[in-house]
Short mmCIF file of C-alpha atoms and ligand atoms in Angstrom, two decimals:
data_model
loop_
_atom_site.label_atom_id
_atom_site.label_comp_id
_atom_site.label_asym_id
_atom_site.label_seq_id
_atom_site.Cartn_x
_atom_site.Cartn_y
_atom_site.Cartn_z
CA MET A 1 0.02 -0.27 0.38
CA SER A 2 1.30 3.44 -0.93
CA SER A 3 1.66 6.05 1.76
CA THR A 4 2.37 9.55 1.94
CA LEU A 5 5.24 11.68 3.56
CA VAL A 6 5.10 15.05 5.03
CA TRP A 7 8.18 16.85 6.26
CA LEU A 8 7.86 19.70 7.63
CA ARG A 9 10.88 22.29 8.68
CA ASP A 10 10.16 25.98 9.46
CA ASP A 11 6.59 25.68 8.68
CA LEU A 12 4.75 24.17 12.26
CA ARG A 13 1.41 24.79 11.51
CA LEU A 14 -1.77 23.15 10.03
CA ASP A 15 -3.23 26.51 8.63
CA ASP A 16 -2.22 27.21 5.27
CA ASN A 17 0.40 24.63 4.75
CA PRO A 18 0.54 23.49 1.17
CA ALA A 19 2.36 20.52 1.56
CA LEU A 20 0.17 19.45 4.09
CA VAL A 21 -2.87 19.85 2.30
CA GLU A 22 -1.63 18.30 -0.45
CA ALA A 23 -0.97 15.28 1.51
CA ALA A 24 -4.43 15.09 2.96
CA THR A 25 -6.30 15.39 -0.23
CA ALA A 26 -4.03 12.14 -1.68
CA GLY A 27 -5.94 10.21 1.07
CA ASP A 28 -3.14 7.55 2.13
CA PRO A 29 -1.90 6.75 5.25
CA LEU A 30 0.68 9.82 6.54
CA THR A 31 3.76 9.74 7.82
CA VAL A 32 4.48 13.83 9.41
CA VAL A 33 8.24 13.76 10.15
CA TYR A 34 9.94 16.97 11.97
CA VAL A 35 14.06 15.91 11.23
CA LEU A 36 16.55 17.48 13.77
CA ASP A 37 19.21 17.99 11.75
CA GLU A 38 22.47 19.59 13.15
CA GLU A 39 24.94 17.34 10.65
CA SER A 40 24.04 18.64 7.48
CA PRO A 41 27.11 20.54 6.31
CA GLY A 42 26.74 24.05 6.08
CA VAL A 43 23.43 24.07 7.96
CA ARG A 44 23.81 26.26 11.20
CA PRO A 45 23.37 25.06 14.74
CA LEU A 46 20.42 27.11 16.36
CA GLY A 47 20.89 29.07 19.33
CA GLY A 48 19.50 28.62 22.95
CA ALA A 49 16.62 30.82 22.71
CA VAL A 50 15.79 29.15 19.37
CA LYS A 51 15.90 26.03 20.69
CA TRP A 52 13.59 26.59 23.34
CA TRP A 53 11.22 27.70 21.67
CA LEU A 54 11.57 24.78 19.05
CA HIS A 55 10.75 22.22 22.08
CA HIS A 56 7.30 24.19 22.65
CA SER A 57 6.90 24.71 18.73
CA LEU A 58 6.94 20.85 18.47
CA GLU A 59 5.19 20.36 21.54
CA ALA A 60 1.92 22.72 20.26
CA LEU A 61 2.16 21.07 16.46
CA ALA A 62 2.41 17.44 17.85
CA ALA A 63 -0.97 18.18 19.82
CA ASP A 64 -2.50 19.22 16.73
CA VAL A 65 -1.59 16.78 14.00
CA GLU A 66 -2.94 14.10 16.92
CA ALA A 67 -6.00 16.16 17.19
CA ALA A 68 -6.39 16.25 13.05
CA GLY A 69 -6.07 12.50 13.16
CA SER A 70 -2.48 11.83 12.49
CA ARG A 71 0.88 11.54 14.22
CA LEU A 72 4.11 13.69 14.12
CA LEU A 73 7.19 11.80 14.00
CA LEU A 74 10.44 13.32 15.45
CA ARG A 75 13.66 11.91 13.89
CA ARG A 76 17.31 13.33 14.33
CA GLY A 77 20.42 13.17 12.29
CA PRO A 78 21.10 14.45 8.74
CA ALA A 79 17.76 15.05 6.65
CA ASP A 80 18.79 13.55 3.28
CA ARG A 81 19.45 10.37 5.03
CA VAL A 82 16.66 10.62 7.72
CA VAL A 83 14.16 11.27 5.16
CA ARG A 84 15.29 8.72 2.58
CA ALA A 85 15.41 5.93 5.53
CA LEU A 86 11.98 6.76 6.63
CA ALA A 87 10.47 6.97 2.93
CA GLU A 88 11.88 3.44 2.07
CA GLU A 89 10.71 2.25 5.88
CA THR A 90 6.86 3.30 5.27
CA GLY A 91 6.93 3.02 1.63
CA ALA A 92 6.19 6.56 0.54
CA SER A 93 5.47 7.12 -3.26
CA ARG A 94 4.96 10.67 -2.18
CA VAL A 95 6.90 13.20 -0.59
CA PHE A 96 6.36 16.50 0.40
CA TRP A 97 7.54 19.56 1.82
CA ASN A 98 7.34 23.65 1.76
CA ARG A 99 10.60 25.33 0.12
CA ARG A 100 13.12 26.65 1.85
CA TYR A 101 15.46 29.15 0.52
CA GLY A 102 19.00 28.92 2.50
CA GLY A 103 22.13 27.60 0.39
CA PRO A 104 22.95 24.27 2.99
CA GLU A 105 18.99 24.06 3.14
CA ARG A 106 18.47 24.16 -0.65
CA ALA A 107 21.09 21.95 -1.71
CA VAL A 108 19.67 18.90 0.90
CA ASP A 109 16.38 19.45 -0.63
CA ALA A 110 17.67 19.07 -4.17
CA GLY A 111 19.44 16.25 -3.62
CA LEU A 112 16.09 14.51 -1.85
CA LYS A 113 14.54 15.14 -5.00
CA GLU A 114 16.79 13.68 -7.05
CA TRP A 115 16.84 10.08 -4.96
CA ALA A 116 13.43 10.54 -5.28
CA ALA A 117 13.21 10.70 -9.33
CA GLY A 118 15.49 7.71 -9.21
CA GLN A 119 12.80 5.66 -6.31
CA ASP A 120 9.64 6.23 -8.23
CA ILE A 121 9.08 8.92 -5.58
CA ALA A 122 7.16 11.25 -6.36
CA ALA A 123 8.68 14.34 -4.30
CA SER A 124 6.83 17.69 -4.73
CA SER A 125 7.93 21.00 -2.93
CA PHE A 126 5.76 24.10 -2.44
CA GLN A 127 5.47 28.21 -1.55
CA ALA A 128 4.64 28.66 2.12
CA SER A 129 7.07 30.95 3.98
CA LEU A 130 7.78 33.62 1.51
CA MET A 131 4.88 35.34 -0.91
CA PHE A 132 7.64 36.38 -3.16
CA GLU A 133 9.96 33.74 -3.57
CA PRO A 134 13.44 35.47 -4.51
CA TRP A 135 13.35 33.96 -8.08
CA THR A 136 10.31 35.71 -9.05
CA VAL A 137 11.32 39.36 -8.56
CA ARG A 138 13.63 40.39 -10.83
CA THR A 139 15.33 43.63 -11.73
CA GLY A 140 14.06 44.64 -15.60
CA ALA A 141 17.92 43.58 -16.14
CA GLY A 142 17.37 39.90 -14.74
CA GLY A 143 19.00 40.40 -11.65
CA PRO A 144 17.95 40.64 -8.39
CA TYR A 145 17.64 44.10 -6.12
CA LYS A 146 19.64 45.34 -4.08
CA VAL A 147 18.09 48.18 -2.57
CA PHE A 148 14.64 47.24 -0.50
CA THR A 149 12.16 50.19 -1.82
CA PRO A 150 11.95 49.20 -5.53
CA PHE A 151 12.82 45.40 -4.65
CA TRP A 152 8.79 45.93 -2.52
CA LYS A 153 7.48 48.35 -5.45
CA ALA A 154 8.22 45.34 -7.96
CA CYS A 155 6.56 43.19 -5.47
CA LEU A 156 3.35 45.15 -4.80
CA GLU A 157 3.00 45.45 -8.81
CA ALA A 158 3.21 41.25 -9.11
CA PRO A 159 0.07 39.77 -8.53
CA GLU A 160 -1.21 39.98 -4.90
CA PRO A 161 -0.32 36.78 -2.60
CA ARG A 162 -2.53 33.63 -2.96
CA GLN A 163 -5.36 33.32 -0.32
CA PRO A 164 -4.41 31.55 2.16
CA LEU A 165 -5.21 27.47 2.67
CA GLY A 166 -7.61 27.04 5.59
CA ALA A 167 -5.82 23.70 7.52
CA PRO A 168 -7.31 19.92 6.51
CA GLU A 169 -9.72 19.15 8.65
CA ARG A 170 -8.76 15.38 9.25
CA LEU A 171 -5.28 14.19 8.45
CA PRO A 172 -4.97 10.57 7.28
CA ALA A 173 -4.01 8.35 9.48
CA PRO A 174 -0.63 7.33 10.34
CA ALA A 175 1.69 5.45 7.56
CA ARG A 176 2.51 1.98 8.92
CA ASN A 177 5.82 0.06 8.07
CA SER A 178 6.11 -3.21 6.32
CA SER A 179 5.62 -5.12 10.05
CA GLY A 180 2.64 -3.20 10.26
CA GLU A 181 3.62 -1.09 13.18
CA LEU A 182 4.35 2.43 13.33
CA PRO A 183 7.58 3.87 12.52
CA ALA A 184 9.71 4.78 15.73
CA GLY A 185 10.14 8.36 16.81
CA GLU A 186 12.52 10.00 18.90
CA ALA A 187 11.07 11.67 22.27
CA LEU A 188 11.40 15.24 22.39
CA GLU A 189 12.71 15.04 25.66
CA ASP A 190 16.06 13.46 24.50
CA TRP A 191 16.82 16.22 22.38
CA ALA A 192 17.63 18.57 25.44
CA LEU A 193 16.29 21.39 23.83
CA LEU A 194 15.47 23.21 27.34
CA PRO A 195 17.45 24.70 29.02
CA HIS A 196 19.04 23.51 32.22
CA ARG A 197 21.56 23.88 35.03
CA PRO A 198 20.55 26.87 34.47
CA ASP A 199 17.13 26.99 33.66
CA TRP A 200 17.11 30.55 31.91
CA SER A 201 13.50 30.32 30.57
CA GLY A 202 11.37 31.67 32.84
CA GLY A 203 11.47 35.41 31.09
CA LEU A 204 10.91 33.26 27.76
CA ALA A 205 7.87 31.21 29.43
CA ALA A 206 6.06 34.24 30.63
CA GLU A 207 6.30 36.27 27.39
CA TRP A 208 5.79 33.83 24.74
CA THR A 209 2.92 30.86 23.79
CA PRO A 210 5.10 28.86 20.92
CA GLY A 211 2.98 27.42 18.21
CA GLU A 212 0.40 27.69 15.90
CA ALA A 213 -2.53 28.91 18.51
CA GLY A 214 -0.51 31.17 20.28
CA ALA A 215 0.49 32.56 17.01
CA ARG A 216 -3.02 33.14 16.10
CA ARG A 217 -3.70 35.13 19.08
CA ARG A 218 -0.77 37.53 18.37
CA LEU A 219 -2.16 38.19 14.95
CA GLU A 220 -5.58 38.82 16.58
CA ASP A 221 -4.27 41.15 19.56
CA PHE A 222 -2.50 43.27 16.81
CA LEU A 223 -5.50 43.53 14.68
CA ASP A 224 -7.29 44.25 17.50
CA GLY A 225 -5.16 46.94 19.18
CA PRO A 226 -1.46 48.27 17.46
CA ALA A 227 -2.26 47.63 13.70
CA SER A 228 -4.21 51.04 13.25
CA GLU A 229 -1.96 52.99 14.46
CA TYR A 230 1.21 51.36 13.90
CA GLY A 231 2.80 53.69 11.97
CA THR A 232 3.87 55.91 14.61
CA GLY A 233 3.30 52.97 17.98
CA ARG A 234 6.22 50.88 16.11
CA ASP A 235 8.77 53.74 17.19
CA VAL A 236 7.41 53.46 20.83
CA PRO A 237 9.53 50.55 22.38
CA GLY A 238 7.56 51.57 25.58
CA VAL A 239 4.74 50.68 24.27
CA GLU A 240 3.38 47.50 22.67
CA GLY A 241 2.76 49.00 19.05
CA THR A 242 4.02 45.84 16.94
CA SER A 243 2.64 42.67 16.29
CA ARG A 244 5.65 40.06 17.99
CA LEU A 245 5.01 38.10 15.98
CA SER A 246 8.60 37.24 14.39
CA PRO A 247 9.40 34.49 16.55
CA HIS A 248 6.32 32.73 15.10
CA LEU A 249 6.73 33.68 11.76
CA ARG A 250 10.44 32.22 11.72
CA PHE A 251 9.28 29.02 12.54
CA GLY A 252 6.44 29.14 10.71
CA GLU A 253 3.67 29.22 13.05
CA ILE A 254 1.83 31.33 10.94
CA SER A 255 2.74 32.03 7.23
CA PRO A 256 2.63 35.88 6.18
CA PHE A 257 -0.26 34.81 3.05
CA ARG A 258 -2.34 34.31 6.32
CA VAL A 259 -1.06 37.60 8.17
CA TRP A 260 -1.60 39.26 4.55
CA HIS A 261 -5.13 38.58 3.97
CA ALA A 262 -6.14 38.71 8.07
CA LEU A 263 -5.02 42.39 7.45
CA ARG A 264 -7.21 42.63 3.82
CA GLU A 265 -10.14 41.61 5.69
CA ARG A 266 -9.82 43.97 8.48
CA PHE A 267 -9.44 46.90 6.78
CA PRO A 268 -11.76 45.77 3.60
CA HIS A 269 -12.17 49.48 2.39
CA GLY A 270 -8.05 50.18 1.41
CA ALA A 271 -5.34 49.98 3.27
CA PRO A 272 -4.78 52.91 5.75
CA ALA A 273 -0.84 54.02 5.37
CA ASP A 274 -0.45 52.10 8.55
CA VAL A 275 -1.00 48.96 7.34
CA GLY A 276 0.99 49.56 4.14
CA VAL A 277 3.83 50.65 7.05
CA PHE A 278 3.46 47.03 8.35
CA ARG A 279 3.13 45.38 4.93
CA SER A 280 6.26 46.94 3.92
CA GLU A 281 8.18 45.29 7.35
CA LEU A 282 6.87 42.20 5.84
CA GLY A 283 8.34 43.01 2.81
CA TRP A 284 12.07 43.71 4.27
CA ARG A 285 11.21 39.76 5.81
CA GLU A 286 11.18 38.56 2.05
CA PHE A 287 13.46 41.15 0.76
CA CYS A 288 16.18 39.64 3.37
CA TRP A 289 15.79 36.27 2.63
CA GLN A 290 15.92 37.54 -1.41
CA LEU A 291 19.57 38.44 0.20
CA LEU A 292 19.91 35.25 1.74
CA TYR A 293 19.15 33.40 -0.97
CA GLU A 294 21.63 35.63 -3.87
CA ASN A 295 24.20 35.30 -0.94
CA PRO A 296 24.16 31.98 1.18
CA GLN A 297 27.18 32.74 3.30
CA LEU A 298 25.24 36.48 4.96
CA ALA A 299 26.10 35.64 8.05
CA THR A 300 29.95 35.36 7.83
CA ARG A 301 30.60 37.36 4.74
CA ASN A 302 30.59 41.15 4.24
CA TYR A 303 27.40 41.78 1.62
CA ARG A 304 29.90 44.67 -0.09
CA PRO A 305 33.49 42.81 0.14
CA GLU A 306 35.09 46.26 0.20
CA PHE A 307 33.77 45.64 4.47
CA ASP A 308 36.98 43.05 3.69
CA ASP A 309 39.15 45.92 4.87
CA PHE A 310 37.58 47.16 7.81
CA ALA A 311 39.88 47.95 10.89
CA TRP A 312 37.20 46.33 13.17
CA GLN A 313 38.69 46.66 16.83
CA THR A 314 38.27 43.52 18.82
CA PRO A 315 36.38 44.65 21.80
CA SER A 316 37.75 43.80 25.19
CA ASP A 317 36.26 40.77 27.20
CA ALA A 318 35.03 43.32 29.73
CA GLU A 319 33.62 45.99 26.64
CA LEU A 320 32.12 42.63 25.39
CA GLU A 321 30.39 41.34 28.95
CA ALA A 322 28.78 44.95 29.24
CA TRP A 323 27.52 45.33 25.75
CA GLN A 324 25.55 41.53 26.17
CA GLN A 325 24.78 42.10 29.85
CA GLY A 326 23.35 45.82 29.53
CA ARG A 327 25.71 47.26 31.40
CA THR A 328 27.18 49.65 29.13
CA GLY A 329 25.86 52.77 31.38
CA TYR A 330 23.96 53.68 28.14
CA PRO A 331 20.45 53.09 29.54
CA LEU A 332 18.73 52.45 25.73
CA VAL A 333 21.39 49.99 24.80
CA ASP A 334 21.03 48.39 28.53
CA ALA A 335 17.18 48.18 28.52
CA GLY A 336 17.23 46.79 24.91
CA MET A 337 19.99 43.62 25.92
CA ARG A 338 18.48 43.27 28.98
CA GLN A 339 15.27 42.82 27.34
CA LEU A 340 16.56 40.64 25.36
CA TRP A 341 17.95 38.95 28.05
CA GLN A 342 15.25 37.89 29.63
CA THR A 343 12.43 37.74 27.21
CA GLY A 344 14.19 36.46 23.67
CA TRP A 345 12.96 39.35 22.11
CA MET A 346 13.76 43.47 21.56
CA HIS A 347 12.03 46.22 20.35
CA ASN A 348 13.09 46.80 16.66
CA ARG A 349 14.52 50.63 17.27
CA VAL A 350 16.50 49.59 20.55
CA ARG A 351 17.91 46.58 18.44
CA MET A 352 19.40 49.16 15.54
CA ALA A 353 20.74 51.31 18.87
CA ALA A 354 22.17 48.57 20.65
CA ALA A 355 23.64 47.34 17.09
CA SER A 356 24.86 50.75 16.23
CA PHE A 357 26.63 50.85 19.48
CA LEU A 358 28.65 47.56 19.07
CA VAL A 359 30.11 47.83 15.55
CA LYS A 360 30.32 51.64 15.80
CA ASN A 361 30.71 53.01 19.31
CA LEU A 362 33.07 50.10 20.04
CA LEU A 363 33.78 49.20 16.82
CA ALA A 364 33.16 45.31 16.90
CA ASP A 365 32.74 43.45 13.57
CA TRP A 366 28.76 42.85 13.38
CA ARG A 367 29.44 39.04 13.06
CA VAL A 368 29.89 38.96 16.90
CA GLY A 369 26.76 41.16 17.72
CA GLU A 370 25.14 38.72 15.08
CA ALA A 371 25.92 35.59 16.70
CA TRP A 372 25.19 36.94 20.32
CA PHE A 373 21.48 37.86 18.55
CA TRP A 374 21.56 34.38 17.25
CA ASP A 375 21.84 32.69 20.57
CA THR A 376 19.58 35.05 22.17
CA LEU A 377 17.00 36.12 19.84
CA VAL A 378 13.59 33.84 20.11
CA ASP A 379 12.96 34.98 16.53
CA ALA A 380 16.82 34.28 15.53
CA ASP A 381 16.11 34.04 11.48
CA ALA A 382 18.90 32.77 9.62
CA ALA A 383 18.10 35.72 6.59
CA SER A 384 16.71 38.76 9.32
CA ASN A 385 19.44 38.50 11.63
CA PRO A 386 22.82 38.34 9.31
CA ALA A 387 20.80 41.46 7.02
CA ASN A 388 20.23 43.36 9.38
CA TRP A 389 23.56 43.50 10.98
CA GLN A 390 25.11 43.77 7.97
CA TRP A 391 22.53 46.83 7.63
CA VAL A 392 23.44 48.58 10.44
CA ALA A 393 27.56 47.97 9.82
CA GLY A 394 27.01 49.57 6.57
CA SER A 395 28.56 46.28 4.75
CA GLY A 396 24.94 45.24 3.87
CA ALA A 397 22.48 45.92 0.80
CA ASP A 398 20.71 49.12 0.92
CA ALA A 399 22.39 49.79 4.32
CA SER A 400 21.92 52.40 6.77
CA PRO A 401 25.26 55.25 5.24
CA TYR A 402 28.63 54.94 7.39
CA PHE A 403 27.75 58.19 8.88
CA ARG A 404 24.88 57.54 10.66
CA ILE A 405 25.49 56.67 13.67
CA PHE A 406 22.98 56.07 16.56
CA ASN A 407 23.00 58.31 19.62
CA PRO A 408 21.63 56.55 22.15
CA VAL A 409 20.48 59.16 24.52
CA THR A 410 19.04 60.96 21.74
CA GLN A 411 17.08 57.95 20.43
CA SER A 412 15.88 57.25 23.86
CA LYS A 413 15.14 61.17 24.62
CA LYS A 414 13.49 60.90 21.40
CA PHE A 415 11.20 57.87 21.89
CA ASP A 416 10.87 56.69 25.00
CA ALA A 417 10.59 60.51 26.52
CA ALA A 418 9.23 59.31 30.10
CA GLY A 419 11.81 56.81 29.82
CA ARG A 420 8.94 54.09 30.31
CA TYR A 421 11.08 51.48 28.26
CA LEU A 422 13.87 51.97 30.08
CA ARG A 423 12.36 51.98 34.20
CA VAL A 424 10.42 48.19 32.79
CA PHE A 425 14.47 46.90 32.28
CA LEU A 426 16.46 48.93 34.88
CA PRO A 427 15.24 49.09 37.76
CA GLU A 428 18.32 50.83 39.02
CA LEU A 429 16.98 53.82 36.98
CA ALA A 430 13.19 53.03 38.10
CA GLU A 431 13.78 56.85 40.41
CA LEU A 432 15.18 58.84 38.91
CA GLU A 433 13.53 61.72 37.10
CA ASP A 434 12.01 61.65 33.11
CA LYS A 435 15.11 64.04 32.31
CA ALA A 436 18.10 62.17 34.31
CA VAL A 437 17.36 58.72 33.23
CA HIS A 438 18.57 59.01 29.87
CA GLU A 439 22.02 59.95 31.21
CA PRO A 440 22.15 58.92 34.49
CA TRP A 441 25.53 59.90 35.05
CA LYS A 442 24.65 63.22 35.05
CA ALA A 443 21.79 63.24 37.83
CA ASP A 444 22.47 63.63 41.21
CA GLY A 445 23.12 61.19 43.44
CA ALA A 446 23.79 57.19 42.36
CA ALA A 447 21.60 55.78 40.11
CA GLY A 448 21.24 52.53 42.29
CA GLY A 449 24.59 51.07 41.31
CA TYR A 450 23.85 51.63 37.49
CA PRO A 451 27.19 51.57 35.87
CA GLU A 452 29.28 54.62 34.46
CA PRO A 453 29.63 54.57 30.46
CA ILE A 454 31.86 52.25 28.87
CA VAL A 455 33.02 55.13 26.48
CA GLY A 456 32.06 58.53 25.40
CA LEU A 457 29.99 59.10 22.76
CA PRO A 458 31.82 62.06 20.65
CA GLU A 459 35.11 60.26 20.88
CA SER A 460 33.87 56.75 20.28
CA ARG A 461 31.61 58.31 16.86
CA ALA A 462 34.52 60.49 15.70
CA ARG A 463 36.89 57.01 16.11
CA ALA A 464 34.10 55.31 13.91
CA LEU A 465 33.59 57.63 11.68
CA GLU A 466 37.78 58.39 11.34
CA THR A 467 37.38 54.73 10.91
CA TYR A 468 35.00 54.48 7.80
CA GLN A 469 36.45 57.48 6.22
CA ARG A 470 39.42 55.20 6.35
CA LEU A 471 37.56 52.70 4.47
CA LYS A 472 36.04 54.72 1.89
CA ASP A 473 39.27 56.79 0.70
CA GLY A 474 40.84 53.27 0.55
P1 FAD B 501 6.57 44.54 13.26
O1 FAD B 501 7.25 45.76 13.54
O2 FAD B 501 5.34 43.51 13.87
O3 FAD B 501 7.07 43.62 12.06
C1 FAD B 501 6.07 42.36 11.22
C2 FAD B 501 7.33 41.52 11.04
O4 FAD B 501 7.56 42.12 10.06
C3 FAD B 501 7.82 40.80 12.05
O5 FAD B 501 7.87 39.80 12.64
C4 FAD B 501 9.31 40.25 11.00
O6 FAD B 501 8.95 39.03 10.61
C5 FAD B 501 9.14 41.67 9.60
N1 FAD B 501 10.45 42.43 10.16
C6 FAD B 501 10.24 43.82 10.70
N2 FAD B 501 11.03 44.75 10.93
C7 FAD B 501 11.72 43.64 10.23
C8 FAD B 501 13.44 44.13 9.21
N3 FAD B 501 13.93 45.26 9.82
N4 FAD B 501 13.80 43.09 8.83
C9 FAD B 501 13.41 42.02 8.19
N5 FAD B 501 11.59 41.33 8.80
C10 FAD B 501 11.13 42.47 9.63
N6 FAD B 501 13.75 40.44 12.70
C11 FAD B 501 13.36 38.44 12.57
O7 FAD B 501 12.54 38.31 12.81
N7 FAD B 501 15.09 38.27 12.89
C12 FAD B 501 16.04 38.40 13.56
O8 FAD B 501 16.60 37.43 13.56
C13 FAD B 501 16.22 39.72 13.52
N8 FAD B 501 17.52 39.72 13.58
C14 FAD B 501 17.68 41.67 13.61
C15 FAD B 501 18.78 42.19 13.88
C16 FAD B 501 19.11 43.50 13.64
C17 FAD B 501 20.33 43.92 14.42
C18 FAD B 501 18.44 44.69 13.68
C19 FAD B 501 18.19 45.76 13.86
C20 FAD B 501 16.79 43.67 13.18
C21 FAD B 501 16.46 42.47 13.61
N9 FAD B 501 14.99 42.13 13.11
C22 FAD B 501 15.34 40.48 12.85
C23 FAD B 501 14.12 42.57 12.22
C24 FAD B 501 12.84 43.25 13.46
O9 FAD B 501 13.98 44.23 14.61
C25 FAD B 501 12.39 42.32 13.81
O10 FAD B 501 11.54 41.83 12.92
C26 FAD B 501 11.16 43.13 14.78
O11 FAD B 501 11.53 43.73 15.83
C27 FAD B 501 9.93 41.72 15.13
O12 FAD B 501 9.23 41.92 15.90
P2 FAD B 501 7.70 42.29 15.49
O13 FAD B 501 7.19 41.07 14.97
O14 FAD B 501 7.12 43.03 16.90
O15 FAD B 501 8.02 43.39 14.34
#
């Protein structure tokens, strides 16, 4: 008897999951597998916060798959070997997955397709994670866009993203192996994705609900609340002005098509400007993936090769630790870094300020910061993280100009005037007056043990400008 195998990857959902819908339609017994692959060449090992998320997301997915009549099988190992073995074990005549866009992942998928063709197995892939696949958005000359605005304009001129598909009502029962048994899976606990000794995940658990239901709730809350004022609210870290969908999108617990059309339904009479701004943020996600698709080494190599000669300085251990732990003496940077440590997420404006401080005021190589974010963000994304770090450093596509050095004091005065955000994450500063909270070193009396600035802003800014100028002058 033939059976179908669906391999889920960064698409941990039942809703709008074309591979799953196709498999459900086929009607044959169905194996749904997730493979923890830390061994395929070039596949980037997951960071700590993302592992925590993955554990809970898989738990939620397993329950949803079971409720729909099938079972989520967990296997670990190099994905091509694991998927081949499972296809053989279950006598699969069809293997389905949703497409991925990273270099090593594409190599695995291409290898599997080739293998399947030789075995008379129909391997089919589907579009699920990006609304505009990289090869479909091309300049007039046929190349990839290097600047966001024309990229997004081209996307908006393309046919509108398709309607999301509903979740299959029932999934066919799981496939059995030749002995009539269900294929053996591994226990999620054995993957040791959760931190222990110490367990630092309490703040993450308090903030997030990984899984498809949690993602849908976030979307509803966003549509009911901040969406209609997103254009201004998104820049204010002290309010819930953004969607916080990023980790859910990272794991594919919600599809960008679903988000896109939910906005359309909520605002049926044309998009207010705020919705357009939000859509363009989804566009940045697509742009980052296009950059990674074209530059598979985006996390390790400068997008602009002239930056290979840039004179990065190795930060001292004390400087790096101060940045990582939120003890630089600059409240906005420190509040952001502590938000990251406590909740696995940081507000976008603060990410820009914290990243700029590391690569410009401390002149650290952007890869140092990218690696820290990779390990600590719950939304750590193979495309968005390096693309944004390179954007801040000036080495990336459509990058922030080298002379744009975020001033953390000016930024917090502008976007967190009353220090609402600062006070949440910097209890030492809770009692300071609004004016003093941005520059505690100027305040009368000690600010509860809060550190002095580790570098002066004017000097470090001048040093950065000089170093960038030297690169420019060749
Ligand atoms: P919203 O403002 O609600 O935006 C909606 C969605 O649009 C986000 O969920 C995200 O998927 C996408 N988006 C928004 N801004 C960007 C952007 N600049 N680039 C790409 N996609 C964007 N985002 C990640 O998802 N993963 C990362 O690893 C990541 N690393 C970053 C590193 C640095 C140094 C910087 C400056 C930004 C980084 N971002 C990253 C982008 C951005 O900060 C987050 O996507 C955003 O803060 C997530 O919050 P939200 O879901 O509330 O965003």
